[in-house]
Tab-separated table of C-alpha atoms in Angstrom:
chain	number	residue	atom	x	y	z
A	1	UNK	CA	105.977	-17.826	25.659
A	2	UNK	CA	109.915	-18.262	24.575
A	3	UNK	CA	110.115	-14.729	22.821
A	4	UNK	CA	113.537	-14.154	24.221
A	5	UNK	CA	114.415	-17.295	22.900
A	6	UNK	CA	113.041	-16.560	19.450
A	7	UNK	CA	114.495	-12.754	19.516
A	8	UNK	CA	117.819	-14.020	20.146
A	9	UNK	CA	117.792	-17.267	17.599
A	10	UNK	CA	116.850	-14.448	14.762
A	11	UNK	CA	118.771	-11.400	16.005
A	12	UNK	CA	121.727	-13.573	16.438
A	13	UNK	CA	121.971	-15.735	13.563
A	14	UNK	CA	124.925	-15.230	11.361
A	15	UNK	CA	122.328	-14.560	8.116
A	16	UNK	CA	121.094	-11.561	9.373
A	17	UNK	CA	124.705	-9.698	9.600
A	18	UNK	CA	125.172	-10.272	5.812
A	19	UNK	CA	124.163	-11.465	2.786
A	20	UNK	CA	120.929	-11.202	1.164
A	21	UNK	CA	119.149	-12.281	4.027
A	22	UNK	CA	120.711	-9.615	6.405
A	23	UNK	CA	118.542	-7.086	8.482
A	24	UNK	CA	120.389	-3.944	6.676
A	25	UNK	CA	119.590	-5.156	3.542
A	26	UNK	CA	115.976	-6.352	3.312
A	27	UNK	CA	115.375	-2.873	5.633
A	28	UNK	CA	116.765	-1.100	3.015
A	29	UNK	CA	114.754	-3.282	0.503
A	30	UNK	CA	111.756	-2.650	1.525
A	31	UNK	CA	112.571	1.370	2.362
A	32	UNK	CA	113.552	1.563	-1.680
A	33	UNK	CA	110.017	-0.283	-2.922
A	34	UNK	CA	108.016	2.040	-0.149
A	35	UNK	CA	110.098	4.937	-1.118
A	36	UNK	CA	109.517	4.530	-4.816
A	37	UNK	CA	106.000	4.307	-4.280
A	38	UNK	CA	105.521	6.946	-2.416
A	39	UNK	CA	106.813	8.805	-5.136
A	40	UNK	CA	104.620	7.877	-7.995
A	41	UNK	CA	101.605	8.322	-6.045
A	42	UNK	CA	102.685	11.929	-4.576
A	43	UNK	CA	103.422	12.908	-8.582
A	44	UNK	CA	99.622	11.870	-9.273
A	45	UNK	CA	97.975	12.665	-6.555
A	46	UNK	CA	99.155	15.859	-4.966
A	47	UNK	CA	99.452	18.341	-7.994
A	48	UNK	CA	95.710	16.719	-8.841
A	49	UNK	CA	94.874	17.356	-5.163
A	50	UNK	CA	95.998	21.443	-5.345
A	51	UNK	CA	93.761	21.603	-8.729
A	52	UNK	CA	90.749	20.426	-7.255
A	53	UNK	CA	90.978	21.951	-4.435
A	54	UNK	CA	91.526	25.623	-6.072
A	55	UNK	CA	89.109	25.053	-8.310
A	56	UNK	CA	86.439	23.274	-5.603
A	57	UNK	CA	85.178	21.067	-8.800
A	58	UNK	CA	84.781	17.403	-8.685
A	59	UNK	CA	85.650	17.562	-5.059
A	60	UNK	CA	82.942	14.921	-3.796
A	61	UNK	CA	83.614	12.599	-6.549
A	62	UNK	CA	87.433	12.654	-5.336
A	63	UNK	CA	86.132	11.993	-1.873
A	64	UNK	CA	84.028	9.469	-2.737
A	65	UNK	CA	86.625	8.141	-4.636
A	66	UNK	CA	88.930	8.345	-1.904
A	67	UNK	CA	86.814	6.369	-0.052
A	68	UNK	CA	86.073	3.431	-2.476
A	69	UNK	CA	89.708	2.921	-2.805
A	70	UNK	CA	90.424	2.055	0.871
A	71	UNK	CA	87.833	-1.445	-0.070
A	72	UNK	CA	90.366	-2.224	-2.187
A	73	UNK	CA	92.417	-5.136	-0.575
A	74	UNK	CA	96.058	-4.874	-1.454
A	75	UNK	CA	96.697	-8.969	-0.866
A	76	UNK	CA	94.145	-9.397	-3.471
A	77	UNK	CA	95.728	-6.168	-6.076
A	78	UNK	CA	99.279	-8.058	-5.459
A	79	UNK	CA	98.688	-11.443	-6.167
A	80	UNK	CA	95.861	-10.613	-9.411
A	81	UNK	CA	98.687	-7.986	-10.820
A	82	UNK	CA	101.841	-10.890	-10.633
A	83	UNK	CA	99.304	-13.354	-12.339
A	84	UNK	CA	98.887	-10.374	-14.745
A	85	UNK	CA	102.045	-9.280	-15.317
A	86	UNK	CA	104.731	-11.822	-13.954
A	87	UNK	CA	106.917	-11.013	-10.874
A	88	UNK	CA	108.527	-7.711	-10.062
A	89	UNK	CA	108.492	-4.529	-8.936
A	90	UNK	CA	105.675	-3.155	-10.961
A	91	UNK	CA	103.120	-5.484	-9.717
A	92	UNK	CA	103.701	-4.150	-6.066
A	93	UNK	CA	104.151	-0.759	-6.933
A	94	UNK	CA	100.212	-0.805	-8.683
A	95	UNK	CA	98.481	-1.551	-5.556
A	96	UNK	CA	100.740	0.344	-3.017
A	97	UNK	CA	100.429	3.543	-5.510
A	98	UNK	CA	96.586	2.750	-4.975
A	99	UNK	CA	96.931	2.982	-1.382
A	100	UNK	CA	98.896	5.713	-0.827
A	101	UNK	CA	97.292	7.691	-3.420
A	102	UNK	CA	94.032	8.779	-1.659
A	103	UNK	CA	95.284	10.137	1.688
A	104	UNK	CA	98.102	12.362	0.190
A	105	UNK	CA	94.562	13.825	-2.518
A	106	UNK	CA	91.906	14.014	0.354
A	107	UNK	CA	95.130	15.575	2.242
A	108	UNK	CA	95.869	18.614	-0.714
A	109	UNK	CA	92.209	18.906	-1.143
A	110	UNK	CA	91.186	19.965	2.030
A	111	UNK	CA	94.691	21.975	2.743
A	112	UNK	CA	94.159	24.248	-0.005
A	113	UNK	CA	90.153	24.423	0.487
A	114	UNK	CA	91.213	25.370	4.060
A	115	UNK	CA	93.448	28.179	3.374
A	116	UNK	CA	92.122	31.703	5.163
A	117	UNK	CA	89.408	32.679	2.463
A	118	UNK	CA	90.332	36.363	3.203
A	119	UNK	CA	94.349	35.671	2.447
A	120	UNK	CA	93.168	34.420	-1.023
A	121	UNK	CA	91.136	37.477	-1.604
A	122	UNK	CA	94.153	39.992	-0.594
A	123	UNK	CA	96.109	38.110	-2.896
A	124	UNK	CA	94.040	38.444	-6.007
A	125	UNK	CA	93.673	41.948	-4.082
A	126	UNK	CA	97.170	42.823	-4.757
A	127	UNK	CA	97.097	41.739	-8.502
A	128	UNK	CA	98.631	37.918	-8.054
A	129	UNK	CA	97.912	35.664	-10.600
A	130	UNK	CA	95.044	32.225	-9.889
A	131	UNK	CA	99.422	30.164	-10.629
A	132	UNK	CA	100.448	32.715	-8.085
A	133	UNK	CA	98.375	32.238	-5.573
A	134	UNK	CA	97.905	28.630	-5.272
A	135	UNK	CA	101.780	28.189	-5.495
A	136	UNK	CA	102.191	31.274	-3.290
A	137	UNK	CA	99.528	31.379	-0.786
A	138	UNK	CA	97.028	27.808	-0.767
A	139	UNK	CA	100.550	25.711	-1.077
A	140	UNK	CA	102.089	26.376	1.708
A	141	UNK	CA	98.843	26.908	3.822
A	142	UNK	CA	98.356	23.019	2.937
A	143	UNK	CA	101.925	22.123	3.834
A	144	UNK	CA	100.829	20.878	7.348
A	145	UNK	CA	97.564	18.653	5.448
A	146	UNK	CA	99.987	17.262	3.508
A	147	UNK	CA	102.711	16.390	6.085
A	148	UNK	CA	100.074	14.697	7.427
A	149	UNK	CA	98.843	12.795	4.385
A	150	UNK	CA	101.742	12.104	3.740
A	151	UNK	CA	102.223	10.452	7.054
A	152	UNK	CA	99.712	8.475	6.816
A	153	UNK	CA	100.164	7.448	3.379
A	154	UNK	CA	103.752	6.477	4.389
A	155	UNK	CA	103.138	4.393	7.731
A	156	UNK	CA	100.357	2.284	5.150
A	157	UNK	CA	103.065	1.680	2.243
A	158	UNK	CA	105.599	0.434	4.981
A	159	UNK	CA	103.021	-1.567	6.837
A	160	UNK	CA	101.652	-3.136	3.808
A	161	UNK	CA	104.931	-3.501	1.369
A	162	UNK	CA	104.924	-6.815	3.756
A	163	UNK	CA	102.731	-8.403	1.656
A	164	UNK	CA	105.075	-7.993	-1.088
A	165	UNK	CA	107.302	-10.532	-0.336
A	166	UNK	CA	104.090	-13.650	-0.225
A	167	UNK	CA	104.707	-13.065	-4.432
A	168	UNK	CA	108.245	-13.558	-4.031
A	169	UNK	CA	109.777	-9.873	-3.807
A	170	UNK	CA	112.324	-8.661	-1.003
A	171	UNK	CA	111.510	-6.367	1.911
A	172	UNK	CA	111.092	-6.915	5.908
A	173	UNK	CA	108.352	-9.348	4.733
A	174	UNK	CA	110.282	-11.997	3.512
A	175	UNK	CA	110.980	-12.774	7.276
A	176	UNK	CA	107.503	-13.117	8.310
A	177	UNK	CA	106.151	-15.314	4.891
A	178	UNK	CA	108.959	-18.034	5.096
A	179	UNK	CA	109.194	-18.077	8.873
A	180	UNK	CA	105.420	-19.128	8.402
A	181	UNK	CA	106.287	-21.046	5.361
A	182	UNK	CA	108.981	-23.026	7.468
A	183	UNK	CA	107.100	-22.891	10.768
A	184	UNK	CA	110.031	-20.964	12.229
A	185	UNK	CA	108.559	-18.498	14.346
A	186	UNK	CA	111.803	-16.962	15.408
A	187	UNK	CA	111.745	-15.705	11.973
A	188	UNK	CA	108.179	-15.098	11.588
A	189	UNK	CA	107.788	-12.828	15.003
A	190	UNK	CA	111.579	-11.221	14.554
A	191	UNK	CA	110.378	-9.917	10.813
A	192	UNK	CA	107.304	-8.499	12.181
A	193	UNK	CA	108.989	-6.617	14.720
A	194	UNK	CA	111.273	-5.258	12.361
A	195	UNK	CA	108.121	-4.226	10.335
A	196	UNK	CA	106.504	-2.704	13.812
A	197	UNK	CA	109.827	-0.644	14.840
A	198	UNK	CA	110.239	1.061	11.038
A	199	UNK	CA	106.585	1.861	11.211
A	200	UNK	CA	106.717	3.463	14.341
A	201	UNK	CA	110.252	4.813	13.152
A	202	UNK	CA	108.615	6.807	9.904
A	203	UNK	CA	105.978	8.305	12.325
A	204	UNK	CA	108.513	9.623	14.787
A	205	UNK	CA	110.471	10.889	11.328
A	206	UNK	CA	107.143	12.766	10.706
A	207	UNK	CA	106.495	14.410	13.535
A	208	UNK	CA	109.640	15.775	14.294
A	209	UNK	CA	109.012	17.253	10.489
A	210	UNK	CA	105.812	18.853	10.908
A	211	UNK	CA	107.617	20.371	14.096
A	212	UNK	CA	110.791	21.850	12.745
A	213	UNK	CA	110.620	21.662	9.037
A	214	UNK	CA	107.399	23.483	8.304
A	215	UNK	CA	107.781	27.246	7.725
A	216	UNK	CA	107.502	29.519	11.304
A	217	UNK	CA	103.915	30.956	9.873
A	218	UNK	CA	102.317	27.823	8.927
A	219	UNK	CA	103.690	25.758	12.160
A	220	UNK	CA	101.886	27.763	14.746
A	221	UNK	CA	98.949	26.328	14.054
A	222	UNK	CA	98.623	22.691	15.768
A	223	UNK	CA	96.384	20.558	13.706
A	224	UNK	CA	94.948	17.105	14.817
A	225	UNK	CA	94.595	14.633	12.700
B	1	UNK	CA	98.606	-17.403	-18.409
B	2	UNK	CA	99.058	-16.459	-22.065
B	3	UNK	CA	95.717	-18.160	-22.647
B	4	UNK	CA	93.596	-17.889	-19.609
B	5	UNK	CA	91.396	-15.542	-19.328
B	6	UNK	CA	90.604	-12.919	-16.703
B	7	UNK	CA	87.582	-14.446	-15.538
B	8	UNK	CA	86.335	-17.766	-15.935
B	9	UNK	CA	82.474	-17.769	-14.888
B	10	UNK	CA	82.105	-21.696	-15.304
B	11	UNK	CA	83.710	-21.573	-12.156
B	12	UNK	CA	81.979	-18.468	-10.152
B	13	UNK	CA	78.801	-20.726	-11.202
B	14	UNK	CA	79.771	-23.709	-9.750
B	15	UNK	CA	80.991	-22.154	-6.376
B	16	UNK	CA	78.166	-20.011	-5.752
B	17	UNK	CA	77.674	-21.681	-2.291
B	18	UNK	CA	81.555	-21.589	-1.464
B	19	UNK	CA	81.686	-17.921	-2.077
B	20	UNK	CA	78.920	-17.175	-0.257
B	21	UNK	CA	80.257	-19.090	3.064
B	22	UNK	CA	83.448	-17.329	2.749
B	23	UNK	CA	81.636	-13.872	2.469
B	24	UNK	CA	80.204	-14.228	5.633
B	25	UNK	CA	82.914	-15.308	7.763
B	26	UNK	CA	84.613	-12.399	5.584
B	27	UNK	CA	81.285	-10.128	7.490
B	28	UNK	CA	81.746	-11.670	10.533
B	29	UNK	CA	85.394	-11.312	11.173
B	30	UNK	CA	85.544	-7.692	9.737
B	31	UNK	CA	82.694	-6.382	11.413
B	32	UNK	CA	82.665	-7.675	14.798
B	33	UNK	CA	85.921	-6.045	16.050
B	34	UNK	CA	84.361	-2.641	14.366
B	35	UNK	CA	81.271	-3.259	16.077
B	36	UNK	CA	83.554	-4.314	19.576
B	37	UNK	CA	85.156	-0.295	18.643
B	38	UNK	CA	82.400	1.151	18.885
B	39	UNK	CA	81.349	-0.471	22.114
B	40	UNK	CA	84.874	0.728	23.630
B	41	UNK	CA	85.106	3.619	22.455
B	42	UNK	CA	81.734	5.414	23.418
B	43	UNK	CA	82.497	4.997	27.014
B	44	UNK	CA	86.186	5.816	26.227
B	45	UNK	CA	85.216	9.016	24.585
B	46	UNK	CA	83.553	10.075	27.101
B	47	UNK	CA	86.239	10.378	29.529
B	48	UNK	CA	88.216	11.506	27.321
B	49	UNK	CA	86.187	14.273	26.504
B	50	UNK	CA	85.497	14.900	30.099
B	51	UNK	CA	89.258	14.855	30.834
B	52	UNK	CA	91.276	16.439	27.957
B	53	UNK	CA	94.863	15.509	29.858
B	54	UNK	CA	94.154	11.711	29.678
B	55	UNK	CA	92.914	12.554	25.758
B	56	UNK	CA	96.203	13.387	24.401
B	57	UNK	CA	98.846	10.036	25.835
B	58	UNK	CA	95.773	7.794	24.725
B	59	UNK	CA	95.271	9.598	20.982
B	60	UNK	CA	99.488	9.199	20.752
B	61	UNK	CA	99.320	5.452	21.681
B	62	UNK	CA	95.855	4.653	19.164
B	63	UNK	CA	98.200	6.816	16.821
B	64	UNK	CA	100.831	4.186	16.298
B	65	UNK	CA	98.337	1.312	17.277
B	66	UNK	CA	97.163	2.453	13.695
B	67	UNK	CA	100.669	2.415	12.163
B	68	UNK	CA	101.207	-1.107	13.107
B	69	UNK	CA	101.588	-3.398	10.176
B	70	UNK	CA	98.037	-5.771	10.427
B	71	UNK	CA	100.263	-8.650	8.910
B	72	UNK	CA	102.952	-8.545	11.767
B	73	UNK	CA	100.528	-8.301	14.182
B	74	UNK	CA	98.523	-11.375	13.319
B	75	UNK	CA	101.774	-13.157	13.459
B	76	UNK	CA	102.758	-11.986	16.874
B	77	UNK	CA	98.968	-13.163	18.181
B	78	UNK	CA	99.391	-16.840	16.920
B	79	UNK	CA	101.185	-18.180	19.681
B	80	UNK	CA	98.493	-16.964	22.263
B	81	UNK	CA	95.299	-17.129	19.927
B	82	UNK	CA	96.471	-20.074	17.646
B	83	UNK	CA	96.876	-20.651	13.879
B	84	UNK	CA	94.204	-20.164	11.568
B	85	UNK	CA	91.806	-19.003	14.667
B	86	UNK	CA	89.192	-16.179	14.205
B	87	UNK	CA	90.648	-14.438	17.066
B	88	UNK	CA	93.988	-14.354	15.447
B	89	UNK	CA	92.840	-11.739	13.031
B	90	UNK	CA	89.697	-10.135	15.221
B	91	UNK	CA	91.596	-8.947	18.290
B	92	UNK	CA	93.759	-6.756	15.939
B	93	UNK	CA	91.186	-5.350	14.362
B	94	UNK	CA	89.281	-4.475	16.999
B	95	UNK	CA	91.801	-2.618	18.240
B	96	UNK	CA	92.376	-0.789	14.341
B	97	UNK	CA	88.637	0.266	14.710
B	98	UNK	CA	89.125	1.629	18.088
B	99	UNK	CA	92.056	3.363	16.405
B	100	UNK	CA	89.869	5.366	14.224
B	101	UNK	CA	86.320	5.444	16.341
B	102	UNK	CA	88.076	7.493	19.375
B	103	UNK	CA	89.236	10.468	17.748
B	104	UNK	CA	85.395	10.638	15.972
B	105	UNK	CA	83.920	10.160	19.260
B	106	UNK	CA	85.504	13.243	20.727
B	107	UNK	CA	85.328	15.083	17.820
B	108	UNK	CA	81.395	14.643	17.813
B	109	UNK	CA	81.162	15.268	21.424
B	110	UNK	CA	83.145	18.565	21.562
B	111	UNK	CA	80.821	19.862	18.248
B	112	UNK	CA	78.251	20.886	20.105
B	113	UNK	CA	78.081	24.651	20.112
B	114	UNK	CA	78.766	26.137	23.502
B	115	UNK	CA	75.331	28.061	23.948
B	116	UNK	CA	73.341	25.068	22.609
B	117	UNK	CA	74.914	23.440	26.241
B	118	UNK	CA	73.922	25.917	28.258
B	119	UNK	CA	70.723	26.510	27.224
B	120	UNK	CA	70.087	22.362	27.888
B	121	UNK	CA	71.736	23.265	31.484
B	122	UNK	CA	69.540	26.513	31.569
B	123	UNK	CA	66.032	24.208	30.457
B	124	UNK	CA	66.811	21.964	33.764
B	125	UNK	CA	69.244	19.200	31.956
B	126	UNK	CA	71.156	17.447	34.289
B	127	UNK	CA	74.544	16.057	33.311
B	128	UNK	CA	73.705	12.691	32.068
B	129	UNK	CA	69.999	13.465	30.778
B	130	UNK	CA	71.894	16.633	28.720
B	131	UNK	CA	74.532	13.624	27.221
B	132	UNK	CA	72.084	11.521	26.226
B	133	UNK	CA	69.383	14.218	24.836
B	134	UNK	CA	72.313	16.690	23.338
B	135	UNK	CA	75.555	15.647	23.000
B	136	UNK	CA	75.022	12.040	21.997
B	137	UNK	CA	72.730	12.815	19.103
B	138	UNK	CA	74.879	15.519	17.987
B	139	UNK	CA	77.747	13.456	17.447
B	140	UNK	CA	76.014	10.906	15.436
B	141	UNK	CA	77.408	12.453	11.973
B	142	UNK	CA	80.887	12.064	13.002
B	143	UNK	CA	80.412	8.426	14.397
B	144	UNK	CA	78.891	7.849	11.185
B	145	UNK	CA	81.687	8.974	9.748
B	146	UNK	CA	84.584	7.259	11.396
B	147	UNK	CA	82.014	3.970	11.572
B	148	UNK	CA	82.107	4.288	7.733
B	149	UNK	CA	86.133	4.518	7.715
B	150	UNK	CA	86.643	2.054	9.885
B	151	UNK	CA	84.210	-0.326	8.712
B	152	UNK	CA	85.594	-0.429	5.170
B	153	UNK	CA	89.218	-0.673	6.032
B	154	UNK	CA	88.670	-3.528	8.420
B	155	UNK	CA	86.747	-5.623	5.435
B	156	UNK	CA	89.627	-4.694	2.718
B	157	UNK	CA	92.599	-6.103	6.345
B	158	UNK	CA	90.729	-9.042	7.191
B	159	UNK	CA	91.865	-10.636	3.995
B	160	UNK	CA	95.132	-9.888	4.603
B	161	UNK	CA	94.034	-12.831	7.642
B	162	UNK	CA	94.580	-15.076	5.039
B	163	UNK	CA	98.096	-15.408	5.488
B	164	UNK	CA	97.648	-16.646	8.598
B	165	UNK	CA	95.041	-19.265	7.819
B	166	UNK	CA	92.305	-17.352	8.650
B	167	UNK	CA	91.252	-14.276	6.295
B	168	UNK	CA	87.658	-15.037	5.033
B	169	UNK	CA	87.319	-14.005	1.380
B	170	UNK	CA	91.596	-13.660	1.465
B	171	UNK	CA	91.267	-16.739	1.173
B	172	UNK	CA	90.471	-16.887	-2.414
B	173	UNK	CA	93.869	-14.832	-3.274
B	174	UNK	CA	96.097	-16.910	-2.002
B	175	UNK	CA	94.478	-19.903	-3.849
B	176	UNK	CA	94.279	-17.794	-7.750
B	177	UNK	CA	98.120	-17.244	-6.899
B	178	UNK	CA	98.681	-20.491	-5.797
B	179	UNK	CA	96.839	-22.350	-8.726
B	180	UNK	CA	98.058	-19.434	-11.118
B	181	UNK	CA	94.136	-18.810	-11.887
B	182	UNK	CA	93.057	-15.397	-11.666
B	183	UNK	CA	89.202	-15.944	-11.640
B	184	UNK	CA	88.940	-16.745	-7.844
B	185	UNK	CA	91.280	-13.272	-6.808
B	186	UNK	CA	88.500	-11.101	-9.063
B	187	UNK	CA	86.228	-13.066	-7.634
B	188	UNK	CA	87.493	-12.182	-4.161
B	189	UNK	CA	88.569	-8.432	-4.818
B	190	UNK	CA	84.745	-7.845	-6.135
B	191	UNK	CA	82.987	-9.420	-2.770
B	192	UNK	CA	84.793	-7.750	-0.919
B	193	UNK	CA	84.148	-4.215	-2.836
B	194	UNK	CA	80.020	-5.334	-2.710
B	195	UNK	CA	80.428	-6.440	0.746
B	196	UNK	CA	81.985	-2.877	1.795
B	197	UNK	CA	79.921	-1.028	-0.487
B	198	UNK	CA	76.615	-2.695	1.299
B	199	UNK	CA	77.927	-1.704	4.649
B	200	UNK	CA	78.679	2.034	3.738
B	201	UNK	CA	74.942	1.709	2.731
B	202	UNK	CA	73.702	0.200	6.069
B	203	UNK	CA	75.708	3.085	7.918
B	204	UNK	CA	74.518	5.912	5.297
B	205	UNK	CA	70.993	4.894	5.989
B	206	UNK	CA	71.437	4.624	9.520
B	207	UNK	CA	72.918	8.434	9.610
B	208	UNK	CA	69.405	9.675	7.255
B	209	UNK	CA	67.123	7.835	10.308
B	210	UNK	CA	69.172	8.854	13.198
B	211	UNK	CA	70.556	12.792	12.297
B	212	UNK	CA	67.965	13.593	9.397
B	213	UNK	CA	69.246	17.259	10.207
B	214	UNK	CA	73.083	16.215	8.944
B	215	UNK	CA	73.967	17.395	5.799
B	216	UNK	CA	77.852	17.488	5.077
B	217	UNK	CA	80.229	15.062	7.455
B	218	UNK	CA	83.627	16.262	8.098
B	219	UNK	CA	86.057	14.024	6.167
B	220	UNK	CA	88.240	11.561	8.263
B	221	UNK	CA	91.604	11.924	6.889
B	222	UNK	CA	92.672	8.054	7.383
């Protein structure tokens, strides 16, 4: 196989230095449309998450729902929302909110249900209110779950904001849809690598969070995911 | 599209035979590779369970075999497995299942309770006989529930096959959006909801035979 050949045709073509169709700028396109997702579903789904999980109601039906979601294919979200709703950024957000949604709840649910029964109870103990203690005491006993939903959630939205660009929006994908649309397979195989090396790049981010940004009592604990 | 309507069932009526090709070469190329996992990673469990140091490089590598975009990775396999080929879209998939059976697999076969070993090594169990009378049945919960994960995800990716010529049921997006006409991508997104919903209910069944004794699974947080 010519991959050297390919690498260097994309890597070394004047487009991808500037311009629209530069390497800086659809990376940073397709950082801003994960990014930006990312955000809307953490608003929904973690402060939901820390309810439920306090309160231990509805918990299965979340799971459950957590579960249906991931049958829910994002090609198939994308192109039914842009027939919907015309092209643009809202019709990707929809179904990469609805991906990255149910890791970050299963993530809060299960960090605050897992928080040291007997911490909870000192806490009432000492006279702390139900606001104080999950804000106090279950939030940041759940800061390593959701580091790691949040992971997760994050390595999907980057891998699958790709799809974006087959309805015509920016990103790393537009690479790998009109290489294939062309039959240019420097394009095609440079793009995906891009796509491969941020992926792996967000997980290295994460780890190197959960190991120095977490707070000294909640980091001892090494949690597998 | 200011006059067409969400669903048009003329259509789902005359294509009843279409659909239900393209659902099962949607079955087919999602489930193989998960059943392929499973095959891999029993024996692969077991070592690693066996051999903790060789656990943690392998769980690292499956870690950001999981992160890797399934688009990307289709592409890269074309020039080996061709355009529009099965393979093109199974031999990734195979290896996402893996991804999520192998962590499951250990999981299940480190659950079982320390005394409950050695009284099996106490009542005369050999190694292998205590595996396959013990440990093995104890960890069918978890398999169950990373076969359930993993089965479900691979049926939602395989459409994403479509892209390269080869996606089963994905098919029927990329037609809707290329003929603007939404009724074949609602179409689409609901097979592939009953076809994962019918598979969680093979593998829920399977778990009420196999482990009657199983009440709660531990949630897989992928």
């Amino acid at each position: 196989m010519n991959w050297l050949s390919w690498l260097s045709d994309f890597f070394g073509s004047p487009d991808r230095r500037s311009g629209p169709d530069s390497i800086l700028n659809r990376i940073a396109e397709h950082l801003a449309l994960s990014a930006e997702a990312l955000f809307y579903a953490s608003l929904l789904a973690i402060p939901l998450g820390l309810l439920i999980g306090y309160t231990g109601r509805g918990v299965t039906v979340v799971t459950a729902m957590a579960g249906a979601t991931r049958a829910l294919p994002t090609l198939g979200l994308v192109t039914l929302a842009v027939l919907l709703a015309g092209v643009g950024d809202t019709a990707v957000l929809l179904p990469l909110v609805a991906l990255a949604a149910p890791p970050l709840l299963v993530a809060a649910v299960e960090g605050v249900r897992d928080t040291d029964p007997d911490v909870r109870d000192a806490a009432r103990g000492v006279g702390m209110t139900h606001r104080q203690v999950l804000l106090g005491v279950c939030l940041p006993s759940a800061l390593p779950a959701l580091l790691a939903g949040l992971r997760t959630a994050t390595v999907q939205v980057i891998a699958t904001a790709t799809v974006a660009a087959y309805v015509g929006l920016g990103g790393l994908g537009r690479y790998v849809i009109d290489g294939l649309a062309t039959r240019d397979y420097a394009v095609t195989v440079g793009g995906a690598l891009l796509v491969v090396l941020l992926a792996v790049a967000a997980q290295l981010f994460f780890a190197l969070l959960a190991r120095y940004a977490l707070p000294p009592g909640v980091r001892a604990q090494r949690r597998s995911d | 599209m200011d006059d067409e309507p969400l669903v048009r069932w003329y259509w789902i009526g005359d294509h009843l035979g279409y659909l239900g090709d393209l659902t099962a070469d949607h079955a087919v190329i999602a489930l193989v590779p998960v059943l392929i996992g499973l095959l891999l990673a029993l024996p692969l469990g077991l070592v690693c369970a066996r051999f903790p140091r060789l656990y943690q490089p392998l769980a690292a590598v499956f870690n950001v075999v999981y992160a890797l975009p399934s688009l990307a990775v289709f592409v890269v396999l074309i020039p080996y497995t061709g355009l529009a080929t099965r393979a093109t879209v199974m031999v990734p998939l195979t290896f996402y299942a893996l991804a999520v059976l192998l962590p499951t697999t250990v999981d299940g076969l480190r659950a079982v309770p320390e005394p409950v070993r050695q009284a099996a090594t106490a009542m005369g169990y050999g190694p292998w006989h205590r595996l396959a009378a013990v440990e093995l049945p104890a960890s069918v919960p978890y398999l169950v529930a990373g076969l359930r994960v993993a089965a479900v995800s691979s049926i939602s990716l395989a459409s994403v096959g479509a892209l390269v010529g080869r996606g089963g049921l994905g098919y029927l997006f990329i037609d809707g959006f290329q003929r603007t006409f939404p009724t074949p991508i609602v179409a689409g997104i609901a097979l592939i909801a009953v076809l994962a919903l019918a598979t969680d209910v093979v593998l829920v069944t399977a778990r009420r035979l196999l482990a009657p004794w199983a009440v709660r699974e531990k949630a897989v947080t992928r």
